């Protein structure tokens, strides 16, 4: 009679261990997204062969980025009023952001990157993927940057939010064009949510119920 209950307690224990592990991993993920570790570039994993760079993880509407060298314009802190008015779920007021630009067909287009990352040390970047970049720093040294997380989305329309971010960053920029890339360094590309505590509690309750029912049957 006690067996199902014992099994239940065992499963509960496993779940607790899993939850603790999951929480720890997300803390580690947060840690890795800090500036220091971002600067820990890993050049070695890149093959010499350009073909091996894949652009495939760029969202379809961002693929134009791969054909340009983007130049950094400015860095700033995310303004409170933009955070309040537009409520971008991935950025908070005072987060750092940087603006890069490229000219396509005489039109100036912008690439905004949010959350501090290695990109902030680049004067120029080439976008090789959502987490892959080639960076040229102020002294002209080129290296590859591979980030541990990243999410990118591209707008195909003029955006007031982007205009406000551009204006806040530098007075020397035109309004947004019909293409703007938004890159978030600290967001996992899969947008994997945190450890799902609710789903887990649900499962515990169901299992507990099953254990009780089985206990009564004996
Ligand atoms: C941006 O605006 C300036 C004027 O402030 C203008 O001279 C320049 O042509 C514009 N550049 C683009 C690419 O639209
Ligand atoms: C550019 O990168 C090289 C190599 O990492 C480094 O020695 C140099 O100081 C960097 N220059 C600037 C301006 O950060
Ligand atoms: C933006 O507008 C130009 C013409 O002004 C057009 O050629 C281009 O395809 C448009 N881009 C997007 C992403 O809609």
mmCIF file of C-alpha atoms and ligand atoms in Angstrom:
data_model
loop_
_atom_site.group_PDB
_atom_site.id
_atom_site.type_symbol
_atom_site.label_atom_id
_atom_site.label_comp_id
_atom_site.label_asym_id
_atom_site.label_seq_id
_atom_site.Cartn_x
_atom_site.Cartn_y
_atom_site.Cartn_z
ATOM 1 C CA UNK A 1 0.000 0.000 0.000
ATOM 2 C CA UNK A 2 2.820 2.395 0.807
ATOM 3 C CA UNK A 3 4.645 1.798 -2.449
ATOM 4 C CA UNK A 4 2.896 4.399 -4.653
ATOM 5 C CA UNK A 5 3.312 7.019 -1.958
ATOM 6 C CA UNK A 6 6.979 6.220 -1.679
ATOM 7 C CA UNK A 7 7.288 6.472 -5.426
ATOM 8 C CA UNK A 8 5.543 9.800 -5.272
ATOM 9 C CA UNK A 9 7.943 11.121 -2.671
ATOM 10 C CA UNK A 10 10.821 9.898 -4.793
ATOM 11 C CA UNK A 11 9.476 11.692 -7.855
ATOM 12 C CA UNK A 12 8.917 14.806 -5.788
ATOM 13 C CA UNK A 13 12.535 14.698 -4.718
ATOM 14 C CA UNK A 14 13.714 14.340 -8.303
ATOM 15 C CA UNK A 15 11.555 17.255 -9.292
ATOM 16 C CA UNK A 16 12.994 19.420 -6.532
ATOM 17 C CA UNK A 17 16.505 18.535 -7.613
ATOM 18 C CA UNK A 18 15.577 19.327 -11.217
ATOM 19 C CA UNK A 19 14.066 22.643 -10.208
ATOM 20 C CA UNK A 20 17.158 23.600 -8.232
ATOM 21 C CA UNK A 21 19.378 22.625 -11.167
ATOM 22 C CA UNK A 22 17.220 24.574 -13.583
ATOM 23 C CA UNK A 23 17.313 27.676 -11.390
ATOM 24 C CA UNK A 24 21.062 27.389 -11.051
ATOM 25 C CA UNK A 25 21.509 27.063 -14.798
ATOM 26 C CA UNK A 26 19.431 30.117 -15.488
ATOM 27 C CA UNK A 27 21.544 32.011 -12.963
ATOM 28 C CA UNK A 28 24.644 30.810 -14.783
ATOM 29 C CA UNK A 29 23.081 31.887 -18.079
ATOM 30 C CA UNK A 30 22.486 35.331 -16.597
ATOM 31 C CA UNK A 31 26.056 35.431 -15.422
ATOM 32 C CA UNK A 32 27.409 34.555 -18.836
ATOM 33 C CA UNK A 33 25.498 37.399 -20.326
ATOM 34 C CA UNK A 34 27.466 39.917 -18.345
ATOM 35 C CA UNK A 35 30.105 42.019 -19.963
ATOM 36 C CA UNK A 36 33.141 40.148 -18.730
ATOM 37 C CA UNK A 37 32.239 36.796 -20.109
ATOM 38 C CA UNK A 38 30.976 38.247 -23.335
ATOM 39 C CA UNK A 39 34.456 39.542 -23.888
ATOM 40 C CA UNK A 40 35.716 36.027 -23.742
ATOM 41 C CA UNK A 41 35.558 35.571 -27.505
ATOM 42 C CA UNK A 42 36.028 32.196 -28.957
ATOM 43 C CA UNK A 43 37.827 32.482 -32.285
ATOM 44 C CA UNK A 44 38.967 28.925 -32.376
ATOM 45 C CA UNK A 45 35.719 27.305 -33.363
ATOM 46 C CA UNK A 46 35.602 29.177 -36.642
ATOM 47 C CA UNK A 47 36.799 27.361 -39.698
ATOM 48 C CA UNK A 48 38.765 29.370 -42.227
ATOM 49 C CA UNK A 49 36.325 28.516 -44.918
ATOM 50 C CA UNK A 50 33.858 31.355 -45.365
ATOM 51 C CA UNK A 51 31.302 28.905 -46.679
ATOM 52 C CA UNK A 52 31.059 27.393 -43.268
ATOM 53 C CA UNK A 53 29.691 30.550 -41.783
ATOM 54 C CA UNK A 54 26.027 30.025 -41.816
ATOM 55 C CA UNK A 55 23.620 32.857 -42.179
ATOM 56 C CA UNK A 56 20.753 30.497 -41.887
ATOM 57 C CA UNK A 57 19.860 31.441 -38.365
ATOM 58 C CA UNK A 58 19.192 35.008 -39.433
ATOM 59 C CA UNK A 59 15.451 35.543 -39.652
ATOM 60 C CA UNK A 60 14.338 35.863 -43.265
ATOM 61 C CA UNK A 61 13.540 39.559 -42.994
ATOM 62 C CA UNK A 62 16.972 40.280 -41.459
ATOM 63 C CA UNK A 63 19.053 38.561 -44.164
ATOM 64 C CA UNK A 64 19.905 41.818 -45.914
ATOM 65 C CA UNK A 65 22.263 42.474 -42.983
ATOM 66 C CA UNK A 66 24.735 39.869 -44.191
ATOM 67 C CA UNK A 67 25.646 41.995 -47.225
ATOM 68 C CA UNK A 68 26.793 45.085 -45.346
ATOM 69 C CA UNK A 69 29.432 46.296 -42.987
ATOM 70 C CA UNK A 70 27.672 48.180 -40.230
ATOM 71 C CA UNK A 71 29.342 51.148 -38.565
ATOM 72 C CA UNK A 72 28.720 52.102 -34.977
ATOM 73 C CA UNK A 73 27.123 55.503 -34.474
ATOM 74 C CA UNK A 74 26.614 55.798 -30.750
ATOM 75 C CA UNK A 75 25.819 54.108 -27.433
ATOM 76 C CA UNK A 76 23.367 55.232 -24.816
ATOM 77 C CA UNK A 77 21.141 54.071 -21.993
ATOM 78 C CA UNK A 78 17.608 53.024 -22.819
ATOM 79 C CA UNK A 79 15.440 56.054 -21.993
ATOM 80 C CA UNK A 80 12.759 55.703 -19.339
ATOM 81 C CA UNK A 81 10.040 57.280 -21.459
ATOM 82 C CA UNK A 82 10.674 54.893 -24.354
ATOM 83 C CA UNK A 83 10.486 51.969 -21.912
ATOM 84 C CA UNK A 84 7.231 53.327 -20.569
ATOM 85 C CA UNK A 85 5.604 54.190 -23.886
ATOM 86 C CA UNK A 86 6.556 51.134 -25.919
ATOM 87 C CA UNK A 87 7.013 48.414 -23.310
ATOM 88 C CA UNK A 88 9.463 46.334 -25.262
ATOM 89 C CA UNK A 89 9.438 43.138 -23.190
ATOM 90 C CA UNK A 90 13.142 42.471 -23.755
ATOM 91 C CA UNK A 91 14.589 45.802 -22.619
ATOM 92 C CA UNK A 92 14.380 47.826 -19.428
ATOM 93 C CA UNK A 93 15.005 51.497 -18.828
ATOM 94 C CA UNK A 94 18.732 52.215 -18.399
ATOM 95 C CA UNK A 95 19.844 49.081 -20.243
ATOM 96 C CA UNK A 96 22.646 49.921 -22.604
ATOM 97 C CA UNK A 97 22.103 49.991 -26.322
ATOM 98 C CA UNK A 98 24.231 50.819 -29.334
ATOM 99 C CA UNK A 99 23.271 51.930 -32.810
ATOM 100 C CA UNK A 100 25.010 50.772 -35.972
ATOM 101 C CA UNK A 101 24.097 51.877 -39.462
ATOM 102 C CA UNK A 102 24.574 51.007 -43.093
ATOM 103 C CA UNK A 103 23.528 52.698 -46.291
ATOM 104 C CA UNK A 104 21.541 50.775 -48.831
ATOM 105 C CA UNK A 105 20.541 52.467 -52.060
ATOM 106 C CA UNK A 106 21.191 55.876 -50.522
ATOM 107 C CA UNK A 107 18.949 55.137 -47.557
ATOM 108 C CA UNK A 108 20.388 54.949 -44.078
ATOM 109 C CA UNK A 109 19.279 51.852 -42.177
ATOM 110 C CA UNK A 110 19.896 51.078 -38.525
ATOM 111 C CA UNK A 111 20.849 48.100 -36.408
ATOM 112 C CA UNK A 112 20.114 48.557 -32.729
ATOM 113 C CA UNK A 113 21.672 46.205 -30.210
ATOM 114 C CA UNK A 114 20.334 46.080 -26.668
ATOM 115 C CA UNK A 115 22.080 44.925 -23.452
ATOM 116 C CA UNK A 116 25.782 45.415 -23.108
ATOM 117 C CA UNK A 117 27.861 42.954 -25.111
ATOM 118 C CA UNK A 118 31.123 42.583 -26.990
ATOM 119 C CA UNK A 119 29.542 44.481 -29.883
ATOM 120 C CA UNK A 120 29.952 47.686 -27.903
ATOM 121 C CA UNK A 121 33.696 47.432 -28.447
ATOM 122 C CA UNK A 122 33.361 47.266 -32.218
ATOM 123 C CA UNK A 123 33.545 50.199 -34.580
ATOM 124 C CA UNK A 124 32.311 48.009 -37.385
ATOM 125 C CA UNK A 125 30.487 44.733 -37.452
ATOM 126 C CA UNK A 126 29.498 42.175 -40.009
ATOM 127 C CA UNK A 127 26.457 40.181 -39.076
ATOM 128 C CA UNK A 128 27.014 36.472 -39.680
ATOM 129 C CA UNK A 129 24.099 35.217 -37.663
ATOM 130 C CA UNK A 130 22.007 35.979 -34.639
ATOM 131 C CA UNK A 131 24.941 35.211 -32.338
ATOM 132 C CA UNK A 132 27.837 35.423 -34.814
ATOM 133 C CA UNK A 133 29.578 38.644 -35.735
ATOM 134 C CA UNK A 134 32.836 39.834 -37.167
ATOM 135 C CA UNK A 135 34.032 42.813 -35.181
ATOM 136 C CA UNK A 136 36.539 45.473 -36.147
ATOM 137 C CA UNK A 137 37.651 47.533 -33.171
ATOM 138 C CA UNK A 138 38.958 51.080 -33.043
ATOM 139 C CA UNK A 139 42.506 50.021 -33.854
ATOM 140 C CA UNK A 140 41.359 48.047 -36.869
ATOM 141 C CA UNK A 141 41.779 44.595 -35.352
ATOM 142 C CA UNK A 142 39.252 42.101 -36.601
ATOM 143 C CA UNK A 143 37.914 39.163 -34.641
ATOM 144 C CA UNK A 144 34.923 36.937 -34.462
ATOM 145 C CA UNK A 145 32.375 37.226 -31.737
ATOM 146 C CA UNK A 146 30.163 34.354 -30.821
ATOM 147 C CA UNK A 147 27.596 35.181 -28.215
ATOM 148 C CA UNK A 148 25.967 32.716 -25.910
ATOM 149 C CA UNK A 149 22.529 34.106 -26.486
ATOM 150 C CA UNK A 150 20.799 36.507 -28.800
ATOM 151 C CA UNK A 151 17.548 37.288 -30.450
ATOM 152 C CA UNK A 152 16.975 39.388 -33.531
ATOM 153 C CA UNK A 153 13.950 40.796 -35.211
ATOM 154 C CA UNK A 154 13.697 43.173 -38.128
ATOM 155 C CA UNK A 155 11.100 45.779 -38.861
ATOM 156 C CA UNK A 156 10.057 46.492 -42.430
ATOM 157 C CA UNK A 157 8.399 49.765 -41.563
ATOM 158 C CA UNK A 158 9.317 53.116 -40.059
ATOM 159 C CA UNK A 159 9.013 53.045 -36.315
ATOM 160 C CA UNK A 160 8.416 55.867 -33.849
ATOM 161 C CA UNK A 161 10.060 53.821 -31.159
ATOM 162 C CA UNK A 162 13.208 53.471 -33.251
ATOM 163 C CA UNK A 163 13.105 57.188 -34.093
ATOM 164 C CA UNK A 164 13.043 58.044 -30.405
ATOM 165 C CA UNK A 165 15.906 55.682 -29.657
ATOM 166 C CA UNK A 166 17.942 57.161 -32.502
ATOM 167 C CA UNK A 167 17.247 60.714 -31.408
ATOM 168 C CA UNK A 168 18.129 59.907 -27.786
ATOM 169 C CA UNK A 169 21.417 58.354 -28.845
ATOM 170 C CA UNK A 170 22.688 61.004 -31.230
ATOM 171 C CA UNK A 171 21.379 64.147 -32.863
ATOM 172 C CA UNK A 172 23.280 63.160 -35.954
ATOM 173 C CA UNK A 173 20.907 60.512 -37.266
ATOM 174 C CA UNK A 174 18.048 60.462 -39.698
ATOM 175 C CA UNK A 175 14.708 58.884 -38.909
ATOM 176 C CA UNK A 176 14.227 55.169 -39.222
ATOM 177 C CA UNK A 177 13.861 53.741 -42.708
ATOM 178 C CA UNK A 178 11.668 50.872 -43.788
ATOM 179 C CA UNK A 179 14.300 48.492 -42.450
ATOM 180 C CA UNK A 180 15.538 48.359 -38.866
ATOM 181 C CA UNK A 181 17.175 45.431 -37.107
ATOM 182 C CA UNK A 182 16.661 45.019 -33.374
ATOM 183 C CA UNK A 183 19.158 42.748 -31.643
ATOM 184 C CA UNK A 184 18.856 41.665 -28.022
ATOM 185 C CA UNK A 185 22.055 40.171 -26.634
ATOM 186 C CA UNK A 186 20.646 38.779 -23.414
ATOM 187 C CA UNK A 187 17.634 37.008 -24.805
ATOM 188 C CA UNK A 188 17.975 33.347 -25.673
ATOM 189 C CA UNK A 189 17.329 32.783 -29.372
ATOM 190 C CA UNK A 190 14.799 30.103 -28.570
ATOM 191 C CA UNK A 191 13.155 32.482 -26.112
ATOM 192 C CA UNK A 192 13.248 29.559 -23.710
ATOM 193 C CA UNK A 193 11.305 30.629 -20.676
ATOM 194 C CA UNK A 194 12.497 30.211 -17.127
ATOM 195 C CA UNK A 195 12.084 26.970 -15.317
ATOM 196 C CA UNK A 196 8.390 26.348 -15.474
ATOM 197 C CA UNK A 197 7.399 26.057 -11.848
ATOM 198 C CA UNK A 198 3.682 26.065 -12.496
ATOM 199 C CA UNK A 199 3.778 23.148 -14.892
ATOM 200 C CA UNK A 200 5.896 21.281 -12.402
ATOM 201 C CA UNK A 201 3.517 21.863 -9.485
ATOM 202 C CA UNK A 202 0.684 20.726 -11.691
ATOM 203 C CA UNK A 203 2.486 17.507 -12.399
ATOM 204 C CA UNK A 204 3.182 16.958 -8.698
ATOM 205 C CA UNK A 205 -0.472 17.386 -7.835
ATOM 206 C CA UNK A 206 -1.585 14.976 -10.553
ATOM 207 C CA UNK A 207 0.982 12.413 -9.493
ATOM 208 C CA UNK A 208 -0.059 12.831 -5.859
ATOM 209 C CA UNK A 209 -3.664 12.245 -6.798
ATOM 210 C CA UNK A 210 -2.749 9.153 -8.794
ATOM 211 C CA UNK A 211 -0.675 7.861 -5.878
ATOM 212 C CA UNK A 212 -3.601 8.368 -3.481
ATOM 213 C CA UNK A 213 -6.063 6.645 -5.795
ATOM 214 C CA UNK A 214 -3.742 3.694 -6.254
ATOM 215 C CA UNK A 215 -3.137 3.506 -2.485
ATOM 216 C CA UNK A 216 -6.871 3.229 -1.889
ATOM 217 C CA UNK A 217 -7.246 0.493 -4.466
ATOM 218 C CA UNK A 218 -4.852 -1.726 -2.520
HETATM 219 C C1 LIG B 1 20.495 62.007 -43.388
HETATM 220 O O1 LIG B 1 20.175 63.342 -43.077
HETATM 221 C C2 LIG B 1 21.126 64.273 -43.524
HETATM 222 C C3 LIG B 1 20.697 65.623 -43.052
HETATM 223 O O2 LIG B 1 20.644 65.630 -41.663
HETATM 224 C C4 LIG B 1 21.211 64.225 -45.035
HETATM 225 O O3 LIG B 1 22.201 65.137 -45.483
HETATM 226 C C5 LIG B 1 21.609 62.839 -45.462
HETATM 227 O O4 LIG B 1 21.549 62.739 -46.869
HETATM 228 C C6 LIG B 1 20.648 61.819 -44.880
HETATM 229 N N1 LIG B 1 21.209 60.544 -45.187
HETATM 230 C C7 LIG B 1 20.481 59.554 -45.631
HETATM 231 C C8 LIG B 1 21.257 58.334 -45.971
HETATM 232 O O5 LIG B 1 19.275 59.605 -45.780
HETATM 233 C C1 LIG B 2 41.635 45.999 -30.600
HETATM 234 O O1 LIG B 2 41.871 44.621 -30.386
HETATM 235 C C2 LIG B 2 43.232 44.309 -30.184
HETATM 236 C C3 LIG B 2 43.337 42.803 -30.100
HETATM 237 O O2 LIG B 2 42.357 42.268 -29.274
HETATM 238 C C4 LIG B 2 43.706 45.007 -28.928
HETATM 239 O O3 LIG B 2 45.081 44.722 -28.726
HETATM 240 C C5 LIG B 2 43.500 46.497 -29.078
HETATM 241 O O4 LIG B 2 43.870 47.158 -27.885
HETATM 242 C C6 LIG B 2 42.071 46.788 -29.391
HETATM 243 N N1 LIG B 2 41.928 48.202 -29.647
HETATM 244 C C7 LIG B 2 41.021 48.933 -29.045
HETATM 245 C C8 LIG B 2 40.995 50.362 -29.392
HETATM 246 O O5 LIG B 2 40.216 48.461 -28.233
HETATM 247 C C1 LIG B 3 12.090 49.802 -48.545
HETATM 248 O O1 LIG B 3 11.765 50.703 -49.550
HETATM 249 C C2 LIG B 3 12.514 50.551 -50.738
HETATM 250 C C3 LIG B 3 12.103 51.639 -51.696
HETATM 251 O O2 LIG B 3 12.115 52.857 -51.058
HETATM 252 C C4 LIG B 3 12.260 49.187 -51.326
HETATM 253 O O3 LIG B 3 13.051 48.999 -52.468
HETATM 254 C C5 LIG B 3 12.620 48.145 -50.321
HETATM 255 O O4 LIG B 3 12.299 46.857 -50.802
HETATM 256 C C6 LIG B 3 11.862 48.396 -49.029
HETATM 257 N N1 LIG B 3 12.347 47.458 -48.051
HETATM 258 C C7 LIG B 3 11.533 46.794 -47.244
HETATM 259 C C8 LIG B 3 12.184 45.901 -46.262
HETATM 260 O O5 LIG B 3 10.319 46.905 -47.292
#
